[in-house]
Amino acid sequence: MSEALEDRIRDARGELAPLLEEARLARLARSEVPAF
Amino acid sequence: MAVVNGMRGVSRVPAYVVMQPTTLCNLDCVYCYLPLRAQDRRMPVEVARAVAADANVWAARDRFSVVWHGGEPLAAGREHLGALMAPFGPAVEQHVQTNATLLDDAWCEFFAARGVRVSVSVDGPEDLNGQRVSRAGRPAYARIAKGIAALRRHGQPFAALCVVGDPRPGVAARLYEYFLTLGCDTLGVNIEEREGVNERPNSHDPEAVRAFWAELVAAWRADPRIHVRELEWSLRYVGAVLDGTSGDLLPRELDPIPTVGYDGAVVLLSPELAGFHDPVHGDFSSGNVLQAPLSELLTEPRRTSWVPEFLSGVEACRDTCPYFGFCGGGHAANRYFEHGRFDGTETEHCRNSKIHLLEGVLDHVRSS
């Protein structure tokens, strides 16, 4: 069922990569805060 | 295509338990789902002791939390809430979800002394916060802001929970800017749900909802200091698809999420069901901690009449919905209050908070 959705995500890999890297760096920065 | 391995059956051990120290809330928010919020029915300490007997064991094995929820937990008063917290050992992490209106220096000292993690319910700046009102129908915003100021004065970290009644472009950027200024470290964004005693329709223009979520991504990228629950999990799913691990992203089993009501009655999986009655399923409860240990009540969740129907609904989602690997299946309360049964599949809540969310994230990257 999810094949078309996952294909669309994979097709956007280039556009998603910077966003995922920003999210990784944001998690790292948050972890360094004195951190239904 | 990834085979989604998670969400098969219900775990016997929860990650947390939701506790209702009182049914009372001093506010009367327009969208609230709670049926007994005008009454002060308080949890006796015996109920807390019964839950703590298992919670202390679970916390010795893995991280485990107790969440004091509502009603408004602070309406129970410091003395009573302290007595309810006392049976839980230091390994149990304690959280409180509060409307913030009763917060003051004494409450901040109470939380600091016990290491309680605080989360506040606030829907954004004053003009977007009009659904949160007192019993007399007056806006609660000034009291909410005063309570949050006490948290900040004491250096108490806090999370925020925001309900959005009208998700559309223009709203998300304002909300994110507000929460940056507020100083919360974590944010959950709930599109208003039709559940419990809140029967207001929750159907929205799909394009508007997608644009709301896309705008939230853009606002977050400009200053990603806040851990935004919805964006975090969207990006975790997208990342898992790209690295070929999306089938293993979800938990192996559903967390039972036991909610222990003021009287010790236990409702599984959806706290929003507590306090309601159905002609077939009765009060939805799986027993009472004053009659049997919580761990015993969790051993056979399928004995509770509505749970097998709900698990059939989860499998129907797995079989029919392309978003299942992201979502994990519609929540029990949303199915029940929208469809009148537990084995229906897609709900308005699914569309607003899962499907349009993921599509909004993809819209954002395609347009940026």
Coordinates of C-alpha atoms in Angstrom, one line a residue:
Chain A
M1 CA 0.0 0.0 0.0
S2 CA 2.8 2.4 0.8
E3 CA 4.8 1.9 -2.3
A4 CA 3.7 5.1 -4.1
L5 CA 4.2 7.2 -1.0
E6 CA 7.6 5.8 -0.4
D7 CA 8.5 6.3 -4.1
R8 CA 7.5 10.0 -3.8
I9 CA 9.7 10.4 -0.7
R10 CA 12.6 8.7 -2.5
D11 CA 12.1 11.0 -5.5
A12 CA 12.5 14.0 -3.2
R13 CA 15.7 12.7 -1.7
G14 CA 17.7 15.6 -2.9
E15 CA 15.3 18.2 -1.4
L16 CA 14.9 16.2 1.8
A17 CA 18.6 15.8 2.5
P18 CA 19.2 19.3 3.8
L19 CA 16.1 19.2 5.9
L20 CA 17.1 15.9 7.5
E21 CA 20.6 17.3 8.2
E22 CA 19.2 20.4 9.8
A23 CA 17.0 18.1 12.0
R24 CA 20.1 16.1 13.0
L25 CA 22.0 19.2 14.0
A26 CA 19.0 20.6 15.9
R27 CA 18.8 17.4 17.9
L28 CA 22.5 17.6 18.6
A29 CA 22.2 21.2 19.7
R30 CA 19.3 20.4 22.0
S31 CA 21.1 17.5 23.6
E32 CA 23.9 19.9 24.6
V33 CA 21.7 22.3 26.5
P34 CA 22.6 22.0 30.2
A35 CA 18.8 18.3 28.6
F36 CA -1.8 9.8 24.0
Chain B
M1 CA 8.0 -1.7 -0.5
A2 CA 8.6 -1.9 3.3
V3 CA 6.6 -4.4 5.3
V4 CA 5.5 -2.6 8.5
N5 CA 6.5 -4.9 11.4
G6 CA 5.2 -2.8 14.3
M7 CA 2.0 -2.4 16.2
R8 CA 1.1 -6.1 16.4
G9 CA -0.9 -6.7 19.6
V10 CA -0.6 -4.9 22.9
S11 CA 2.5 -4.8 25.2
R12 CA 2.1 -6.2 28.7
V13 CA 4.4 -3.5 30.1
P14 CA 3.6 0.2 29.6
A15 CA 6.1 3.0 29.1
Y16 CA 3.9 5.2 31.3
V17 CA 0.7 5.4 33.2
V18 CA -1.8 8.3 33.1
M19 CA -3.2 9.2 36.5
Q20 CA -6.3 11.4 37.2
P21 CA -5.7 13.0 40.7
T22 CA -9.0 14.8 40.3
T23 CA -11.8 15.1 37.7
L24 CA -12.1 18.8 38.4
C25 CA -10.8 21.5 36.1
N26 CA -11.0 25.2 36.9
L27 CA -11.3 26.0 33.2
D28 CA -14.1 25.1 30.8
C29 CA -12.3 25.0 27.4
V30 CA -14.6 24.9 24.5
Y31 CA -13.1 21.9 22.9
C32 CA -12.5 19.8 26.1
Y33 CA -13.4 16.1 25.9
L34 CA -13.6 15.4 29.6
P35 CA -17.1 14.6 30.9
L36 CA -16.7 15.2 34.7
R37 CA -14.6 18.4 34.7
A38 CA -17.1 20.4 36.8
Q39 CA -16.9 17.9 39.6
D40 CA -14.2 17.4 42.2
R41 CA -13.8 13.6 42.5
R42 CA -10.4 13.0 44.0
M43 CA -8.2 10.0 43.7
P44 CA -7.6 8.3 47.1
V45 CA -4.0 7.6 48.1
E46 CA -4.9 3.9 48.1
V47 CA -5.2 4.0 44.3
A48 CA -1.8 5.7 43.9
R49 CA -0.2 3.1 46.3
A50 CA -1.7 0.2 44.2
V51 CA -0.3 1.7 40.9
A52 CA 3.1 2.4 42.5
A53 CA 3.5 -1.2 43.5
D54 CA 3.9 -2.1 39.8
A55 CA 5.3 1.2 38.6
N56 CA 8.3 0.9 41.0
V57 CA 9.1 -2.6 39.6
W58 CA 8.8 -1.4 36.0
A59 CA 11.0 1.6 36.7
A60 CA 13.7 -0.6 38.1
R61 CA 13.9 -2.4 34.7
D62 CA 13.5 0.5 32.3
R63 CA 12.6 4.1 32.1
F64 CA 9.0 4.6 33.3
S65 CA 6.8 7.6 33.8
V66 CA 3.7 8.6 35.7
V67 CA 1.7 11.4 34.1
W68 CA -0.6 13.4 36.3
H69 CA -3.4 14.5 33.9
G70 CA -6.8 15.8 34.3
G71 CA -9.1 17.4 35.0
E72 CA -6.5 19.9 36.1
P73 CA -4.0 18.1 38.4
L74 CA -3.1 21.2 40.3
A75 CA -6.7 21.6 41.3
A76 CA -6.1 18.6 43.6
G77 CA -3.9 20.9 45.7
R78 CA -0.2 20.5 46.7
E79 CA -0.9 18.5 49.8
H80 CA -3.1 15.9 48.1
L81 CA -1.0 15.7 44.9
G82 CA 2.1 15.3 47.0
A83 CA 0.5 12.4 48.9
L84 CA -0.4 10.8 45.6
M85 CA 3.1 11.1 44.3
A86 CA 4.8 9.9 47.5
P87 CA 4.4 6.1 46.9
F88 CA 6.3 6.3 43.6
G89 CA 10.1 5.7 44.1
P90 CA 12.8 8.0 42.7
A91 CA 13.3 5.8 39.6
V92 CA 9.8 6.7 38.4
E93 CA 9.8 9.9 36.3
Q94 CA 6.9 12.2 37.1
H95 CA 5.2 14.5 34.7
V96 CA 2.3 16.9 35.0
Q97 CA 0.1 18.3 32.3
T98 CA -1.4 21.6 33.5
N99 CA -3.4 24.5 32.2
A100 CA -0.9 26.7 34.0
T101 CA -3.5 29.0 35.7
L102 CA -2.7 27.8 39.2
L103 CA 1.0 27.8 38.8
D104 CA 2.9 30.0 41.3
D105 CA 6.1 30.1 43.2
A106 CA 5.0 27.4 45.7
W107 CA 4.0 25.0 42.8
C108 CA 7.4 25.6 41.1
E109 CA 9.2 24.8 44.4
F110 CA 6.9 21.7 44.7
F111 CA 8.0 20.5 41.2
A112 CA 11.6 21.3 41.7
A113 CA 11.7 19.3 45.0
R114 CA 10.3 16.2 43.2
G115 CA 12.0 16.6 39.8
V116 CA 8.6 16.8 38.1
R117 CA 8.6 17.5 34.4
V118 CA 6.0 20.2 33.5
S119 CA 4.0 20.6 30.4
V120 CA 1.5 23.5 29.9
S121 CA -1.6 23.7 27.7
V122 CA -1.6 26.9 25.8
D123 CA -2.9 27.5 22.2
G124 CA -0.7 30.4 21.2
P125 CA -0.9 34.2 21.6
E126 CA -4.0 35.7 23.3
D127 CA -6.1 36.1 20.1
L128 CA -5.5 32.4 19.2
N129 CA -6.2 31.3 22.8
G130 CA -9.9 32.2 22.9
Q131 CA -11.1 28.6 23.3
R132 CA -9.5 28.4 26.8
V133 CA -11.9 30.0 29.1
S134 CA -12.9 30.0 32.8
R135 CA -16.1 28.5 34.1
A136 CA -17.7 32.0 33.7
G137 CA -16.6 32.0 30.1
R138 CA -13.9 34.6 30.5
P139 CA -10.6 34.3 28.7
A140 CA -8.0 32.5 30.7
Y141 CA -4.9 33.8 28.8
A142 CA -3.7 36.3 31.4
R143 CA -3.7 33.7 34.1
I144 CA -2.0 31.2 31.8
A145 CA 0.7 33.7 31.0
K146 CA 1.2 34.5 34.7
G147 CA 1.6 30.8 35.5
I148 CA 4.2 30.3 32.7
A149 CA 6.1 33.4 33.9
A150 CA 6.4 31.6 37.3
L151 CA 8.0 28.6 35.6
R152 CA 10.5 30.8 33.8
R153 CA 11.3 32.8 36.9
H154 CA 12.2 29.5 38.6
G155 CA 14.2 28.2 35.6
Q156 CA 11.9 25.3 35.3
P157 CA 12.1 23.7 31.8
F158 CA 8.7 23.1 30.3
A159 CA 6.9 21.6 27.3
A160 CA 3.8 23.1 25.6
L161 CA 0.7 21.5 24.1
C162 CA -1.2 23.6 21.5
V163 CA -4.7 22.9 20.1
V164 CA -5.4 24.4 16.7
G165 CA -9.0 24.8 15.8
D166 CA -8.5 26.4 12.4
P167 CA -5.4 25.1 10.7
R168 CA -4.5 27.3 7.7
P169 CA -1.7 29.3 6.2
G170 CA -0.7 32.3 8.4
V171 CA -1.4 30.5 11.7
A172 CA 1.6 28.2 11.9
A173 CA 4.3 30.8 11.6
R174 CA 2.6 33.0 14.3
L175 CA 2.3 30.0 16.6
Y176 CA 5.9 29.0 16.2
E177 CA 7.2 32.5 16.8
Y178 CA 5.0 32.6 19.9
F179 CA 6.4 29.4 21.3
L180 CA 9.9 30.5 20.6
T181 CA 9.2 33.6 22.7
L182 CA 7.4 31.5 25.4
G183 CA 10.6 29.5 26.0
C184 CA 9.2 25.9 25.9
D185 CA 11.7 23.2 24.9
T186 CA 9.2 20.8 23.3
L187 CA 5.9 21.4 21.5
G188 CA 3.0 19.2 20.5
V189 CA 0.5 20.5 18.0
N190 CA -2.9 18.9 18.1
I191 CA -5.5 19.8 15.5
E192 CA -8.8 19.9 17.4
E193 CA -10.4 16.5 17.7
R194 CA -14.0 15.4 17.8
E195 CA -14.0 13.2 20.8
G196 CA -15.6 12.8 24.2
V197 CA -18.1 15.6 25.0
N198 CA -16.6 17.8 22.2
E199 CA -18.8 17.1 19.2
R200 CA -17.7 20.1 17.1
P201 CA -16.9 19.0 13.5
N202 CA -13.2 18.7 12.8
S203 CA -13.2 18.5 9.0
H204 CA -11.0 21.0 7.3
D205 CA -10.0 22.0 3.7
P206 CA -7.1 19.5 3.0
E207 CA -5.1 22.2 1.1
A208 CA -5.4 24.5 4.1
V209 CA -4.2 21.9 6.5
R210 CA -1.3 20.8 4.3
A211 CA -0.3 24.5 4.0
F212 CA -0.5 24.9 7.8
W213 CA 2.0 22.0 8.3
A214 CA 4.2 23.2 5.4
E215 CA 4.4 26.6 7.0
L216 CA 5.3 25.1 10.4
V217 CA 8.2 23.3 8.8
A218 CA 9.5 26.6 7.2
A219 CA 9.1 28.5 10.5
W220 CA 10.9 25.7 12.4
R221 CA 13.8 25.6 9.9
A222 CA 14.4 29.3 10.5
D223 CA 15.1 28.6 14.2
P224 CA 14.9 24.9 15.2
R225 CA 15.4 25.4 18.9
I226 CA 12.1 23.7 19.8
H227 CA 11.6 20.0 19.6
V228 CA 8.3 19.9 17.6
R229 CA 6.7 16.4 18.0
E230 CA 4.9 16.4 14.7
L231 CA 8.0 17.5 12.7
E232 CA 10.3 15.2 14.6
W233 CA 8.3 12.1 13.7
S234 CA 7.6 13.1 10.1
L235 CA 11.4 13.5 9.6
R236 CA 12.2 10.3 11.4
Y237 CA 9.8 8.5 9.0
V238 CA 11.1 10.2 5.9
G239 CA 14.7 9.4 7.0
A240 CA 13.7 5.8 7.6
V241 CA 12.2 5.5 4.1
L242 CA 15.4 6.9 2.6
D243 CA 17.7 4.5 4.4
G244 CA 15.4 1.5 3.9
T245 CA 14.4 1.0 7.5
S246 CA 10.8 2.3 7.5
G247 CA 9.3 -1.1 8.2
D248 CA 11.0 -1.1 11.6
L249 CA 10.3 2.5 12.8
L250 CA 7.1 1.8 14.8
P251 CA 7.1 0.0 18.1
R252 CA 6.7 -3.8 17.9
E253 CA 3.6 -3.7 20.0
L254 CA 1.1 -1.0 21.0
D255 CA 1.7 0.5 24.3
P256 CA -1.3 -0.2 26.6
I257 CA -1.2 3.4 27.9
P258 CA -3.2 2.6 31.1
T259 CA -5.2 5.5 32.4
V260 CA -6.1 5.1 36.0
G261 CA -9.2 7.2 36.8
Y262 CA -9.8 8.9 40.1
D263 CA -11.6 5.8 41.4
G264 CA -8.9 3.3 40.3
A265 CA -10.7 2.1 37.1
V266 CA -8.3 1.3 34.3
V267 CA -8.9 2.3 30.7
L268 CA -6.4 1.0 28.1
L269 CA -5.0 2.6 24.9
S270 CA -7.0 5.8 24.8
P271 CA -7.4 7.9 27.9
E272 CA -10.1 9.9 26.2
L273 CA -12.5 6.9 26.7
A274 CA -12.3 7.2 30.5
G275 CA -15.6 8.4 32.0
F276 CA -17.8 7.4 29.0
H277 CA -20.3 4.6 28.7
D278 CA -21.3 2.5 25.7
P279 CA -24.4 0.2 25.5
V280 CA -22.2 -2.7 24.3
H281 CA -18.8 -2.0 25.9
G282 CA -19.9 -0.5 29.2
D283 CA -17.4 1.9 30.8
F284 CA -14.5 0.7 28.5
S285 CA -12.6 -0.3 31.7
S286 CA -10.3 -3.3 32.1
G287 CA -10.8 -3.5 35.8
N288 CA -9.8 -1.6 38.9
V289 CA -6.4 -1.4 40.7
L290 CA -8.2 -1.5 44.0
Q291 CA -9.4 -5.1 43.1
A292 CA -6.4 -6.4 41.2
P293 CA -2.8 -5.3 40.5
L294 CA -2.3 -3.1 37.4
S295 CA 0.2 -5.6 36.0
E296 CA -2.4 -8.3 36.3
L297 CA -5.0 -6.2 34.5
L298 CA -2.5 -5.7 31.6
T299 CA -1.9 -9.4 31.1
E300 CA -4.8 -10.1 28.8
P301 CA -6.0 -6.9 27.1
R302 CA -8.2 -8.8 24.7
R303 CA -10.5 -9.7 27.5
T304 CA -11.7 -6.1 27.4
S305 CA -14.7 -6.3 25.0
W306 CA -13.7 -3.4 22.7
V307 CA -10.0 -4.2 22.4
P308 CA -10.2 -7.1 19.9
E309 CA -12.4 -4.8 17.7
F310 CA -9.8 -2.1 17.9
L311 CA -7.0 -4.5 17.0
S312 CA -9.0 -5.6 14.0
G313 CA -9.1 -1.9 13.1
V314 CA -5.3 -1.6 13.4
E315 CA -4.9 -4.5 11.0
A316 CA -7.4 -2.9 8.6
C317 CA -5.3 0.2 8.6
R318 CA -2.2 -1.9 7.9
D319 CA -3.9 -3.6 5.0
T320 CA -5.5 -0.5 3.4
C321 CA -3.7 2.7 4.3
P322 CA -0.5 3.8 2.6
Y323 CA 0.4 6.0 5.6
F324 CA 0.3 3.1 8.2
G325 CA 4.1 2.9 8.4
F326 CA 4.2 6.5 9.5
C327 CA 1.0 6.6 11.7
G328 CA 0.7 3.1 13.2
G329 CA -3.0 3.1 12.9
G330 CA -5.8 5.4 14.1
H331 CA -6.3 6.0 17.8
A332 CA -9.0 4.1 19.5
A333 CA -10.9 7.2 20.8
N334 CA -10.8 8.9 17.4
R335 CA -12.3 5.8 15.7
Y336 CA -14.9 5.4 18.4
F337 CA -16.0 9.0 18.6
E338 CA -15.9 9.6 14.8
H339 CA -17.2 6.2 13.6
G340 CA -19.1 4.9 16.5
R341 CA -17.0 1.7 16.5
F342 CA -13.3 0.7 16.8
D343 CA -12.7 -1.2 13.6
G344 CA -13.3 1.7 11.2
T345 CA -10.2 3.0 9.5
E346 CA -9.4 6.5 8.3
T347 CA -10.7 9.3 10.5
E348 CA -10.7 13.1 10.2
H349 CA -8.0 13.0 12.9
C350 CA -5.9 10.7 10.6
R351 CA -6.3 13.2 7.8
N352 CA -5.6 16.4 9.8
S353 CA -2.8 15.1 12.1
K354 CA -1.0 12.4 10.1
I355 CA -1.8 12.4 6.4
H356 CA -1.9 16.1 5.7
L357 CA 1.1 16.5 8.1
L358 CA 3.3 14.2 6.1
E359 CA 2.1 15.7 2.8
G360 CA 2.7 19.2 4.2
V361 CA 6.3 18.3 4.9
L362 CA 6.7 17.0 1.4
D363 CA 5.0 20.1 0.0
H364 CA 7.5 22.2 1.9
V365 CA 10.6 20.5 0.5
R366 CA 9.2 20.5 -3.1
S367 CA 8.6 24.3 -2.9
S368 CA 11.7 25.3 -1.0

